[in-house]
mmCIF file of C-alpha atoms in Angstrom:
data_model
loop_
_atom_site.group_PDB
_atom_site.id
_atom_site.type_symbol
_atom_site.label_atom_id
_atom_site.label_comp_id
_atom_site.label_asym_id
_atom_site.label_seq_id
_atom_site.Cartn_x
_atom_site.Cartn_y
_atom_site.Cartn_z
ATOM 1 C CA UNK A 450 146.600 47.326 -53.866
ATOM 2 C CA UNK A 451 147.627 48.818 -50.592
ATOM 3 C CA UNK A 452 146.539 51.743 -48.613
ATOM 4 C CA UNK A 453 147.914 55.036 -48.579
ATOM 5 C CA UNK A 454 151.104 54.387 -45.878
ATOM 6 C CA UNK A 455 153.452 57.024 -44.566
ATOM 7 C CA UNK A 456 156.363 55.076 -45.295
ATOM 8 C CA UNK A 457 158.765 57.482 -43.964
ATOM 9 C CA UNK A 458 156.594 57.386 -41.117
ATOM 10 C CA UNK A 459 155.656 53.480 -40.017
ATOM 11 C CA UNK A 460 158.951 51.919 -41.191
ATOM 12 C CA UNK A 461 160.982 53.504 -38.496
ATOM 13 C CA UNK A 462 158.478 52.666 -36.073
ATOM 14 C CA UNK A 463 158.518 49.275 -36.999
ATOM 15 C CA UNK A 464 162.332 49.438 -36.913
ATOM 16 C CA UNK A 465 162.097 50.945 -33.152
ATOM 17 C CA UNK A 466 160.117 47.906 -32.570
ATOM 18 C CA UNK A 467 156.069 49.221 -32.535
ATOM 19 C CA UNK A 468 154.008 46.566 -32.342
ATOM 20 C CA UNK A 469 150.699 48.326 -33.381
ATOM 21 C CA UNK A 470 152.689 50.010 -36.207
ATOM 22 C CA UNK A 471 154.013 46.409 -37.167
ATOM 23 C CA UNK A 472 150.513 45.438 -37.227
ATOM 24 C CA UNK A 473 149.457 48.057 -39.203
ATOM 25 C CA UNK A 474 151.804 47.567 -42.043
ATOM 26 C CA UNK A 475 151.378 44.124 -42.366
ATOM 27 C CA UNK A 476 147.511 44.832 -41.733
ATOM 28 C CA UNK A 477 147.839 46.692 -44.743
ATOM 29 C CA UNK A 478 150.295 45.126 -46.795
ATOM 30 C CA UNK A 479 148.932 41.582 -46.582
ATOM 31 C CA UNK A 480 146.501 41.682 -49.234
ATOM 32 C CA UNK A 481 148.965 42.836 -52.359
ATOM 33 C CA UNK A 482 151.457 40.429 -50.811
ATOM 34 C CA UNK A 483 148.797 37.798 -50.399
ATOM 35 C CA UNK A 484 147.686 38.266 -54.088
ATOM 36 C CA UNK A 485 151.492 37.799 -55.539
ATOM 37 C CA UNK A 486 152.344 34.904 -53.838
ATOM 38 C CA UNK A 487 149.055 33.096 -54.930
ATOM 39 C CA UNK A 488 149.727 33.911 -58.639
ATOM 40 C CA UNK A 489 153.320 33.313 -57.970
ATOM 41 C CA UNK A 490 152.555 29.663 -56.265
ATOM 42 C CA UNK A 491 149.510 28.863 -57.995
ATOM 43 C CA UNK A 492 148.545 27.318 -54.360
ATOM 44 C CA UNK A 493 146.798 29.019 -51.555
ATOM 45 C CA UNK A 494 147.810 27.166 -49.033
ATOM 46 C CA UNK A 495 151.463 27.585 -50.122
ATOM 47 C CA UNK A 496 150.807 31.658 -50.402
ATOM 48 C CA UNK A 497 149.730 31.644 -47.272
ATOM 49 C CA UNK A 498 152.886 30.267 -46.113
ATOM 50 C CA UNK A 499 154.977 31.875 -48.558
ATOM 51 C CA UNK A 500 153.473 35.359 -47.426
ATOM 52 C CA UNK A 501 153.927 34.551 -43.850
ATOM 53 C CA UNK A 502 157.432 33.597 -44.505
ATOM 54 C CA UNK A 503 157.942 37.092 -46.314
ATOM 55 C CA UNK A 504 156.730 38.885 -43.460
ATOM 56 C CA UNK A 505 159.196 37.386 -41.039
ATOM 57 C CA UNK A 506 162.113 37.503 -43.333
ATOM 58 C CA UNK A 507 161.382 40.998 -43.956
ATOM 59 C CA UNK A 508 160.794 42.178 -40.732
ATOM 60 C CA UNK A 509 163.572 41.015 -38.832
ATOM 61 C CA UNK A 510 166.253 42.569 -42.256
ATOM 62 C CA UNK A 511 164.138 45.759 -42.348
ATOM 63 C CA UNK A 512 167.377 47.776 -41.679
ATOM 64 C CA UNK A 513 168.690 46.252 -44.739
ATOM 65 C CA UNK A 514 165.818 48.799 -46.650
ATOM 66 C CA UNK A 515 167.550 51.628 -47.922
ATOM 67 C CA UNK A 516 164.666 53.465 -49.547
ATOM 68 C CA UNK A 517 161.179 53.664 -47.145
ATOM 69 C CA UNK A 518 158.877 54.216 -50.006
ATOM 70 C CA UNK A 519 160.448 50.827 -52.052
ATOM 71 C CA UNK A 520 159.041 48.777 -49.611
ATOM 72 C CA UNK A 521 156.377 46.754 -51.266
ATOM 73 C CA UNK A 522 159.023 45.890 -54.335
ATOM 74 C CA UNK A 523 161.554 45.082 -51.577
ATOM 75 C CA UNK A 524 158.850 43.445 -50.060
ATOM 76 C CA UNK A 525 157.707 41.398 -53.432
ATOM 77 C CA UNK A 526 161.468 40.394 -54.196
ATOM 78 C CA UNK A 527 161.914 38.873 -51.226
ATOM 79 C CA UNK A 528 158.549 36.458 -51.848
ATOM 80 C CA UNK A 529 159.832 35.699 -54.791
ATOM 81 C CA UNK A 530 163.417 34.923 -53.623
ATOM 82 C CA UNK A 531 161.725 32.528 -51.232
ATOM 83 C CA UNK A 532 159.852 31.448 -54.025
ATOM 84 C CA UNK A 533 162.242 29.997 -55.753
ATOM 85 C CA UNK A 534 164.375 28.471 -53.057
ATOM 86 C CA UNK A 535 160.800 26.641 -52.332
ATOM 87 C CA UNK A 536 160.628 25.332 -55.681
ATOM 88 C CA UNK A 537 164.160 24.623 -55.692
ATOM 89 C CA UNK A 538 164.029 21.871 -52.234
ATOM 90 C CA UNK A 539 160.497 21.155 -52.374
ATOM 91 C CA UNK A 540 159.203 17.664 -54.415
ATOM 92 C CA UNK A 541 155.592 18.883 -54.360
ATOM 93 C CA UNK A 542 156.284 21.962 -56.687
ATOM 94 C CA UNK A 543 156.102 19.642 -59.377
ATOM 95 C CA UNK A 544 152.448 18.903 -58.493
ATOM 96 C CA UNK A 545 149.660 20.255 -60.421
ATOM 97 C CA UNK A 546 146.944 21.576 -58.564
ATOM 98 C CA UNK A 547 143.325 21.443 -59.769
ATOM 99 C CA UNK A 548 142.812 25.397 -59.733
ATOM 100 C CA UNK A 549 139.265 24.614 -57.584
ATOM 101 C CA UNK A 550 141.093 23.002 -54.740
ATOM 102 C CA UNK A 551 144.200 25.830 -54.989
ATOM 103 C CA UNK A 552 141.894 28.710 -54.581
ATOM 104 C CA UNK A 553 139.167 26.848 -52.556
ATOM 105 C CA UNK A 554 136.926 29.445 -53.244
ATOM 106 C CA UNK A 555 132.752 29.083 -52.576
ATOM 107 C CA UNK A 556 129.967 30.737 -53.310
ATOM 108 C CA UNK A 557 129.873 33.966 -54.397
ATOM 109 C CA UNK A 558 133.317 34.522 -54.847
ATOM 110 C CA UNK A 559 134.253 31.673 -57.431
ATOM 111 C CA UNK A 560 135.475 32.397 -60.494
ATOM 112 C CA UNK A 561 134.392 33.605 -64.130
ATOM 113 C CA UNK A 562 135.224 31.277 -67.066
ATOM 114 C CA UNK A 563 137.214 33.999 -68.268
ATOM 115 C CA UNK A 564 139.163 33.820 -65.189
ATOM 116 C CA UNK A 565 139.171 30.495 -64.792
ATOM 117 C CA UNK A 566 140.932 29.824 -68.537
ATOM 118 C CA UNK A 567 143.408 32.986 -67.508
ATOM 119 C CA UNK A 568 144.367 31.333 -64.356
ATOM 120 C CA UNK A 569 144.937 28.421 -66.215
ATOM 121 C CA UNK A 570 147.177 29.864 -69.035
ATOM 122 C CA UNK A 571 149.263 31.745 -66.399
ATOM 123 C CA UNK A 572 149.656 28.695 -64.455
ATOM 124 C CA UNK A 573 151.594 27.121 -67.506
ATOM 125 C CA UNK A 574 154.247 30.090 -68.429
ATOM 126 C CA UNK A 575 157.899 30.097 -66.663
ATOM 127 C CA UNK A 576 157.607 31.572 -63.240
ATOM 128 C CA UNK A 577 159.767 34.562 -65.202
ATOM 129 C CA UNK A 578 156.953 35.462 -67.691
ATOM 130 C CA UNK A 579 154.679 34.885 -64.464
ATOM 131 C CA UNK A 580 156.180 37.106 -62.475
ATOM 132 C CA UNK A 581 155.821 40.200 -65.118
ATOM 133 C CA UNK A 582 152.362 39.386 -65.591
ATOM 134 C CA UNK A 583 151.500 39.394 -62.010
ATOM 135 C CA UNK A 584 153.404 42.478 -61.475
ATOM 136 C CA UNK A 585 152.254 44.828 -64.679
ATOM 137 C CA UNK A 586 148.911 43.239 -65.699
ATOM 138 C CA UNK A 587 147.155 41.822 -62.674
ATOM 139 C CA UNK A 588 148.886 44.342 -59.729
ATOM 140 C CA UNK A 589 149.323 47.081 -61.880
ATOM 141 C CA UNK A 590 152.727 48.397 -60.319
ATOM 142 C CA UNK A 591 155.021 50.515 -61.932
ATOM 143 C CA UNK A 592 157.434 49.589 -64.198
ATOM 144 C CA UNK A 593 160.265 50.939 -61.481
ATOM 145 C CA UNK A 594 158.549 48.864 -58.618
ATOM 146 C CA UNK A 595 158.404 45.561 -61.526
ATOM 147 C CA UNK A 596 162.329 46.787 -61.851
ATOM 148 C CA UNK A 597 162.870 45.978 -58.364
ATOM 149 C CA UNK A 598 161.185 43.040 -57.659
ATOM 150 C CA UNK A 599 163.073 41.162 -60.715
ATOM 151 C CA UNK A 600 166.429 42.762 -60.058
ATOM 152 C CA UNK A 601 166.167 44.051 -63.746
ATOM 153 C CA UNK A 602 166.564 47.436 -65.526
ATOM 154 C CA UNK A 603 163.659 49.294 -66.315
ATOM 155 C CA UNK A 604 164.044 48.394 -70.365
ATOM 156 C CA UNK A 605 164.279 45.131 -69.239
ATOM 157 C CA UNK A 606 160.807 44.575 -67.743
ATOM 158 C CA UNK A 607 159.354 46.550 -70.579
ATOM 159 C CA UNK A 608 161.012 43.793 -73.416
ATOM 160 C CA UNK A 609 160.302 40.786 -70.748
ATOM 161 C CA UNK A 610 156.727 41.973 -70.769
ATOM 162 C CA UNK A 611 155.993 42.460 -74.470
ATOM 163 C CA UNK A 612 157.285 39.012 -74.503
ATOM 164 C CA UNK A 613 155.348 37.418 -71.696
ATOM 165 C CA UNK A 614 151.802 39.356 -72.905
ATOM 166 C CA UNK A 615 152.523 37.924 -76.604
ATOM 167 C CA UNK A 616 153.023 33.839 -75.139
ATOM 168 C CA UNK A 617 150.267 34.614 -72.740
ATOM 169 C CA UNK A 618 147.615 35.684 -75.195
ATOM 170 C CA UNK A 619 149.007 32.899 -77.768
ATOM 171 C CA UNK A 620 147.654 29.862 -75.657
ATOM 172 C CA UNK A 621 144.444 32.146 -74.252
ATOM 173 C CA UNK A 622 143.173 33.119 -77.488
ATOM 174 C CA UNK A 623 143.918 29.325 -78.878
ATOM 175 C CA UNK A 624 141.569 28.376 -75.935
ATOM 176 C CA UNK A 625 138.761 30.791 -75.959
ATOM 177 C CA UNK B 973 150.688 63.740 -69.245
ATOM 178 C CA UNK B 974 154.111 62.813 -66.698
ATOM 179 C CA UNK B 975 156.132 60.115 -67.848
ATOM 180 C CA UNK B 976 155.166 57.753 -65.440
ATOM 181 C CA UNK B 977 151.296 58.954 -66.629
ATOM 182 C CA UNK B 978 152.538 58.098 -69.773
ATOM 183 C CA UNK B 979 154.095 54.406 -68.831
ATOM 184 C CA UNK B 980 151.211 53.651 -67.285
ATOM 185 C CA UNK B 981 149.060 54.495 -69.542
ATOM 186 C CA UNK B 982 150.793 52.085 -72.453
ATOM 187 C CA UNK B 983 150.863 49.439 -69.513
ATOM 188 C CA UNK B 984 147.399 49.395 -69.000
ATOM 189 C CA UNK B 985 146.526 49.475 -72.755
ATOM 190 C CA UNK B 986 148.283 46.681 -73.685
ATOM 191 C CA UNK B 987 146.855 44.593 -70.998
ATOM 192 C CA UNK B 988 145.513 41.385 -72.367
ATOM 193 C CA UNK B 989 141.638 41.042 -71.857
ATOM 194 C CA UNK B 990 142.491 37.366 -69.659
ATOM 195 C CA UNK B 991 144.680 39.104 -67.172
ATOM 196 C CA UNK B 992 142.583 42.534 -66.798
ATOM 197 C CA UNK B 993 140.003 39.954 -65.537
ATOM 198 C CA UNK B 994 142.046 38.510 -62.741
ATOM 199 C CA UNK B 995 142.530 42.574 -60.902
ATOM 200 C CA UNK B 996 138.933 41.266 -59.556
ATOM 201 C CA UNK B 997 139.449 38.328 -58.484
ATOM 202 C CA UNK B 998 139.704 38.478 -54.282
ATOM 203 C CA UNK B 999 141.813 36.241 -52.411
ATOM 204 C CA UNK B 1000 142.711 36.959 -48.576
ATOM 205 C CA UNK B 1001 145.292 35.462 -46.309
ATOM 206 C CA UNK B 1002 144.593 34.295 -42.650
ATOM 207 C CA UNK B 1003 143.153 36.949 -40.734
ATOM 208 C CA UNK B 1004 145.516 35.751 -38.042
ATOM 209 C CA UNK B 1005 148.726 36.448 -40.792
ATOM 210 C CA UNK B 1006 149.440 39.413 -38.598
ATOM 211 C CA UNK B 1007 149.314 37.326 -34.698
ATOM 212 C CA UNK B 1008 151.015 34.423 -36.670
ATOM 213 C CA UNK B 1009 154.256 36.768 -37.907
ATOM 214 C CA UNK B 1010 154.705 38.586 -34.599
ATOM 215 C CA UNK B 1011 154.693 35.472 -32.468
ATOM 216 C CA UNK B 1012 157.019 34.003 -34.411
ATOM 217 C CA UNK B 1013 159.303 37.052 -34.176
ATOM 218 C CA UNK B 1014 159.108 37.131 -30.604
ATOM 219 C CA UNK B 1015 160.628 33.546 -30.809
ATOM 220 C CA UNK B 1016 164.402 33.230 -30.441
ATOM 221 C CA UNK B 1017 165.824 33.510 -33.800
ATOM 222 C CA UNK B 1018 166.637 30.086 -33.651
ATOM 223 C CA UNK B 1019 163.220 28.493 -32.900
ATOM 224 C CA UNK B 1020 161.663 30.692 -35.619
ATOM 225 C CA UNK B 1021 160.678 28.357 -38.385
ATOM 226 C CA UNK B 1022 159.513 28.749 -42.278
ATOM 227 C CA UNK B 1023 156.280 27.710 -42.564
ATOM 228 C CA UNK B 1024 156.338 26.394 -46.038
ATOM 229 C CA UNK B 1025 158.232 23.472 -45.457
ATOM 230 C CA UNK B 1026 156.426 22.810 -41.925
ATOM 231 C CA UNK B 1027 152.863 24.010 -42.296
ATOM 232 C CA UNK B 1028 152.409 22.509 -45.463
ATOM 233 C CA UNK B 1029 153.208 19.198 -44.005
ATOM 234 C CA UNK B 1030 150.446 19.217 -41.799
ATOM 235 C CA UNK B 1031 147.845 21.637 -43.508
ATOM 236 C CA UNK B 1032 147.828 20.251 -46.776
ATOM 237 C CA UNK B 1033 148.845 16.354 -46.285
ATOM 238 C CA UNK B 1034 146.553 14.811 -44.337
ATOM 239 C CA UNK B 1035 145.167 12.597 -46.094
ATOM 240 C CA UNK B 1036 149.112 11.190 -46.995
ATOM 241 C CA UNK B 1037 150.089 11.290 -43.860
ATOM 242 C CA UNK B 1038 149.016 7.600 -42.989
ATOM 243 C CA UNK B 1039 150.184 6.617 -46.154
ATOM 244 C CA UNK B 1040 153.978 8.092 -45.856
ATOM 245 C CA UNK B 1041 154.238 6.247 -41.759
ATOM 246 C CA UNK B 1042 156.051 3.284 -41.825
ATOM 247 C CA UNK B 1043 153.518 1.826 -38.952
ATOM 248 C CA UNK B 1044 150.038 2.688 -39.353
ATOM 249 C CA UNK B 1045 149.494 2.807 -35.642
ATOM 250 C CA UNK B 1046 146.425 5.567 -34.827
ATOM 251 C CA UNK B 1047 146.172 6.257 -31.114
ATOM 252 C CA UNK B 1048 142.677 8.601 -30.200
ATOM 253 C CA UNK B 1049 143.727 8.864 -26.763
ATOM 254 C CA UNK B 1050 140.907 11.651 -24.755
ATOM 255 C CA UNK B 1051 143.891 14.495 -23.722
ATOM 256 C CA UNK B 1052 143.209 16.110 -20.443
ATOM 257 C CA UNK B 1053 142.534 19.734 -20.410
ATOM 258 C CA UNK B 1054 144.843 20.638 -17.616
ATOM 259 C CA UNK B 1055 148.298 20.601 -18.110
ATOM 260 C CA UNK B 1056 148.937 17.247 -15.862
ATOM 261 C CA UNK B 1057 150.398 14.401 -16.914
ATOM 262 C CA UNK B 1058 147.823 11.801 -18.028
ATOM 263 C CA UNK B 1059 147.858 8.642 -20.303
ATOM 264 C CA UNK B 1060 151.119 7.314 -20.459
ATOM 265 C CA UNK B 1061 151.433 5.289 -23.222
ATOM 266 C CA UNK B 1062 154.424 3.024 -24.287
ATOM 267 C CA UNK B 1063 155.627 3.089 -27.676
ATOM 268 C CA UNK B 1064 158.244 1.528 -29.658
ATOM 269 C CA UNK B 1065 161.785 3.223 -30.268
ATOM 270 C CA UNK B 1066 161.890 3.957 -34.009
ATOM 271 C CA UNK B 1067 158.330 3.611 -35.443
ATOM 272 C CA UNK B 1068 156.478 6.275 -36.094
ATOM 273 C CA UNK B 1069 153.048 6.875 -34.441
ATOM 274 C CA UNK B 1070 150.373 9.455 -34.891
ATOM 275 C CA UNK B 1071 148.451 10.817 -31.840
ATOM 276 C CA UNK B 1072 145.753 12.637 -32.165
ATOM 277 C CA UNK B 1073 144.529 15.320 -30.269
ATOM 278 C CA UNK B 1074 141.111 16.297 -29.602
ATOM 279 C CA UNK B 1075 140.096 19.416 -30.249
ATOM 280 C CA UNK B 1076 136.255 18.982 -30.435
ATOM 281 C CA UNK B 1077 135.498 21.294 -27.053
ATOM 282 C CA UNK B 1078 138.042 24.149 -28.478
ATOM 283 C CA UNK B 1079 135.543 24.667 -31.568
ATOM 284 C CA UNK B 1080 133.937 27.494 -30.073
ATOM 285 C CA UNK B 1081 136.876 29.346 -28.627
ATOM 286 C CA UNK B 1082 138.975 32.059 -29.806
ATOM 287 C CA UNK B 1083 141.840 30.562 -30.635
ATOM 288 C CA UNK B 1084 144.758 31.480 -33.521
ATOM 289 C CA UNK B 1085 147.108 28.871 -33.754
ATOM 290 C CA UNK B 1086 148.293 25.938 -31.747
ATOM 291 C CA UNK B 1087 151.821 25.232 -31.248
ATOM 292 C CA UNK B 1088 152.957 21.592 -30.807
ATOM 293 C CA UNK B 1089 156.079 21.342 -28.380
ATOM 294 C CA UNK B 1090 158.094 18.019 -27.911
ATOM 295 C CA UNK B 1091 159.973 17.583 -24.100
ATOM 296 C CA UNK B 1092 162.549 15.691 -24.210
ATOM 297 C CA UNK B 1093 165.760 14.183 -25.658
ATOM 298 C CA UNK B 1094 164.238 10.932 -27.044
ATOM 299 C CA UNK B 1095 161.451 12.266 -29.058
ATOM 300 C CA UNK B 1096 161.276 13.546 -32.275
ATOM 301 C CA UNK B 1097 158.055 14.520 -35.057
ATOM 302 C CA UNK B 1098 158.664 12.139 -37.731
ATOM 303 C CA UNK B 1099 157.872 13.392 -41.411
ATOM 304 C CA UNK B 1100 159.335 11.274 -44.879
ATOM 305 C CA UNK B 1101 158.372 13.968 -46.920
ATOM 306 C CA UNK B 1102 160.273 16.965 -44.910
ATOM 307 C CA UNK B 1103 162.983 16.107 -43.367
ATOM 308 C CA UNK B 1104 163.466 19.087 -41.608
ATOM 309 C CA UNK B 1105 160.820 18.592 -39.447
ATOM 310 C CA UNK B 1106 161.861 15.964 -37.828
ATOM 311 C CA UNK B 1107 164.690 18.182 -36.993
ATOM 312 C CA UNK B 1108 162.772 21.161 -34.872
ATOM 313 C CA UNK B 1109 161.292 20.202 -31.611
ATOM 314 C CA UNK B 1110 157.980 23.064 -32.045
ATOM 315 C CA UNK B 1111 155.982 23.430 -34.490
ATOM 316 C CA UNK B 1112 152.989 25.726 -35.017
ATOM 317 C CA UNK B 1113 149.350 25.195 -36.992
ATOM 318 C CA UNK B 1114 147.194 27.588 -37.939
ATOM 319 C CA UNK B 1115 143.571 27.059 -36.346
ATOM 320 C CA UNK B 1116 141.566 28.078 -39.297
ATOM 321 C CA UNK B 1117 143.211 24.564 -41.099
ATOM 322 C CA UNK B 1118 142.012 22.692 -38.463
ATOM 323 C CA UNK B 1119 138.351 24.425 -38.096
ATOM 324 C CA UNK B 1120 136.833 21.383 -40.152
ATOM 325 C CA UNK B 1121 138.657 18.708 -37.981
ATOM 326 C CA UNK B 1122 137.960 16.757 -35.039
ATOM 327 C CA UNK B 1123 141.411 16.311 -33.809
ATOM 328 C CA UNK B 1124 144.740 17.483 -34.392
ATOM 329 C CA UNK B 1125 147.536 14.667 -35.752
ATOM 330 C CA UNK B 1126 150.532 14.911 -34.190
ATOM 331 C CA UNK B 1127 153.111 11.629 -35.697
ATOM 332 C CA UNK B 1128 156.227 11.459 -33.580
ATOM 333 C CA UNK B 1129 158.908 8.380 -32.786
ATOM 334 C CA UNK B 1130 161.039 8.245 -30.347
ATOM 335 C CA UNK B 1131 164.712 7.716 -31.091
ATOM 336 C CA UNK B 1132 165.946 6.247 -27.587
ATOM 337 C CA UNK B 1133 164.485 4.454 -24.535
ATOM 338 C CA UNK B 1134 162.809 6.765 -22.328
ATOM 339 C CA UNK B 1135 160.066 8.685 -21.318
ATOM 340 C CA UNK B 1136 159.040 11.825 -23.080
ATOM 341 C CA UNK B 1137 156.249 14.380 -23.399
ATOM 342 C CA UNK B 1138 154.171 16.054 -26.347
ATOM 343 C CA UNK B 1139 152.130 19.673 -25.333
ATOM 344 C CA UNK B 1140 150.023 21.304 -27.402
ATOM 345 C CA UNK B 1141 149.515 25.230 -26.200
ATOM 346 C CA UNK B 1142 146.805 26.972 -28.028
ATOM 347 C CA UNK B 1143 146.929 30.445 -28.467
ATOM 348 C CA UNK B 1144 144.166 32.928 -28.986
ATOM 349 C CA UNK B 1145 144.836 36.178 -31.268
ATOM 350 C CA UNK B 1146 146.703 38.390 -28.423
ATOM 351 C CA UNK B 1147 148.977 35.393 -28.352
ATOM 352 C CA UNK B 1148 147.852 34.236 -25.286
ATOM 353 C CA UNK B 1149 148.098 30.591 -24.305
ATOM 354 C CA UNK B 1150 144.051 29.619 -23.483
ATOM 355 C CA UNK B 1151 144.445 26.022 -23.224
ATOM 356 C CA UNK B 1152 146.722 23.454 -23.218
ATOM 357 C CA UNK B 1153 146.725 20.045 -23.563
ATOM 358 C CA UNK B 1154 149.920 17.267 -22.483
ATOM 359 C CA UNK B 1155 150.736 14.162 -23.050
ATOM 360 C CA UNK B 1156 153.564 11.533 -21.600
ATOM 361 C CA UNK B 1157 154.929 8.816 -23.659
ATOM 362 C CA UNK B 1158 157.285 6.161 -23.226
ATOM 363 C CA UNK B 1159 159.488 4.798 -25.702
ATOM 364 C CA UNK B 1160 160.876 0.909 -25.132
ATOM 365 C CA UNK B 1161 163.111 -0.842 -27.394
ATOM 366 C CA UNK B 1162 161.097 -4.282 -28.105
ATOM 367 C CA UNK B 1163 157.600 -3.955 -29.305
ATOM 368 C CA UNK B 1164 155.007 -3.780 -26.456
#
């Protein structure tokens, strides 16, 4: 999750143009943004891309942000937008990844089995029961931010998410 | 307890067990995410590219790149490291060739990202798979792709008789250009 930011503070800065304070948004930003588009992608290398992509997109309509403090679910919607125009033009979205070679993760930081066999089960749901998960169960944001990302009400997201946690835990608990 | 307390606290209880044990798992982006977005920015808006269509074509297909070229033709010409003209070569008008830059003495540098510019009217980077490459005239790599790698692929073809050049300007994380490397080719119609 991200640091503590002033919104009300750094956006306008950024808006005026800072540098450093454009730095330090996306300094701190990066990682929650980072961590969306991987889930969202299933592909590192593609979250990389898709994260940078954000950032740009984001930056340059920031005046288009009417609330400061919705920032990361503007921020998050926008991914996601970009998302699915990816998926939309580009052949190799039908490609299935080996999760080793996505994450290209060593050493100490390589997965659980547990992990491994959730990755796997999330990898297979619609990017729309995805998305929830990402947003409630692995990021923990509000139900309001989950609201904005997905362009849904509030009861929405709650009904989506029953539904995503019940076809999620279906296929996990039928393979572990 | 506030409502939002309260929301959260039926989020988090619900939770499956598979998905409360993926809140640990780390993943990081580039360090260089942040030099990356603001040079871009500072690009005209119309120079300013999405990476997923163009990184992706050179991060994660290299192994397919010789595949997708029509002509398998692999030049590993030695690039000078001053910005001169050096090693004309003469290609054919409408095959695709890759050059490949060396990057073996940069290894130890402190660079970000290279950005691979094509000069003139005739040339063109030449991609099956994403068409809109072959559309832009720049395109920039990140350098931790290309830590692993001995040279840097560039596959171009020239559309038109002529002479034409291919720089590569590598950047360190202020966005500085540190080195740069240039080379001329010339296109003929008949096969050489």
């Amino acid at each position: 999750m991200s640091e503590k930011l002033d919104w009300n503070k750094i956006i306008p800065l950024v808006l005026k143009g800072d540098r450093s304070a454009t730095t330090e948004l996306i300094e701190i930003t990066q990682e929650s943004l980072f961590v969306f588009c991987f889930h969202l992608s299933k592909n590192k290398q593609l979250a990389e891309d898709l994260t940078h992509d954000t950032y740009l997109k984001a930056l340059t309509c920031l005046h288009q942000l009417k609330e400061p403090g919705a920032f990361m679910g503007w921020l998050k919607a926008i991914a996601r937008s970009l998302y699915l125009d990816y998926i939309k033009s580009a052949a190799q979205s039908r490609t299935h990844v080996p999760l080793d070679e996505a994450l290209d993760l060593q050493g100490p930081s390589r997965l659980t089995a547990e992990q491994l066999s959730a990755l796997e089960v999330l990898q297979t749901l619609s990017e729309e029961d995805r998305t929830i998960l990402i947003l409630i169960d692995i990021q923990e944001v509000s139900y309001s931010e989950a609201s904005q990302v997905l362009a849904i009400p509030e009861g929405t997201v709650k009904s989506r998410l029953a539904r995503a946690r019940e076809k999620f835990s279906k296929k996990y608990n039928g393979t572990n | 307890m506030s409502e939002d307390q309260n929301n959260q606290h039926d989020q988090n209880s619900e939770t499956p067990a598979g998905l409360k044990s993926l809140r640990s798992v780390k993943l990081q982006a580039s360090p260089y995410l942040a030099s990356r977005v603001l040079a871009n920015l500072e690009l005209p808006r119309e120079d300013r590219r999405s990476q997923a269509s163009l990184f992706s074509f050179l991060r994660s297909r290299f192994a397919a790149m010789t595949v997708g070229l029509a002509v398998v033709a692999v030049l590993a010409y030695q690039w000078g490291s001053h910005p001169k003209v050096q090693n004309e070569a003469q290609y054919k008008v409408g095959s695709p060739y890759m050059v490949k830059v060396d990057i073996r003495e940069l290894k130890d540098t402190d660079i970000a990202y290279a950005e691979v510019v094509l000069d003139g009217q005739n040339i063109q980077f030449s991609s099956k798979a994403f068409a809109d490459v072959n559309e832009t005239k720049k395109l920039m790599i990140s350098w931790d792709q290309l830590l692993t790698k001995q040279y840097l692929p560039v596959v171009v073809k020239g559309n038109k008789e002529g002479e034409a050049k291919v720089t590569v300007y590598f950047y360190d994380r202020n966005n500085k250009i540190v080195q740069e490397k240039q080379m001329a080719l010339s296109f003929k119609d008949k096969a050489i």
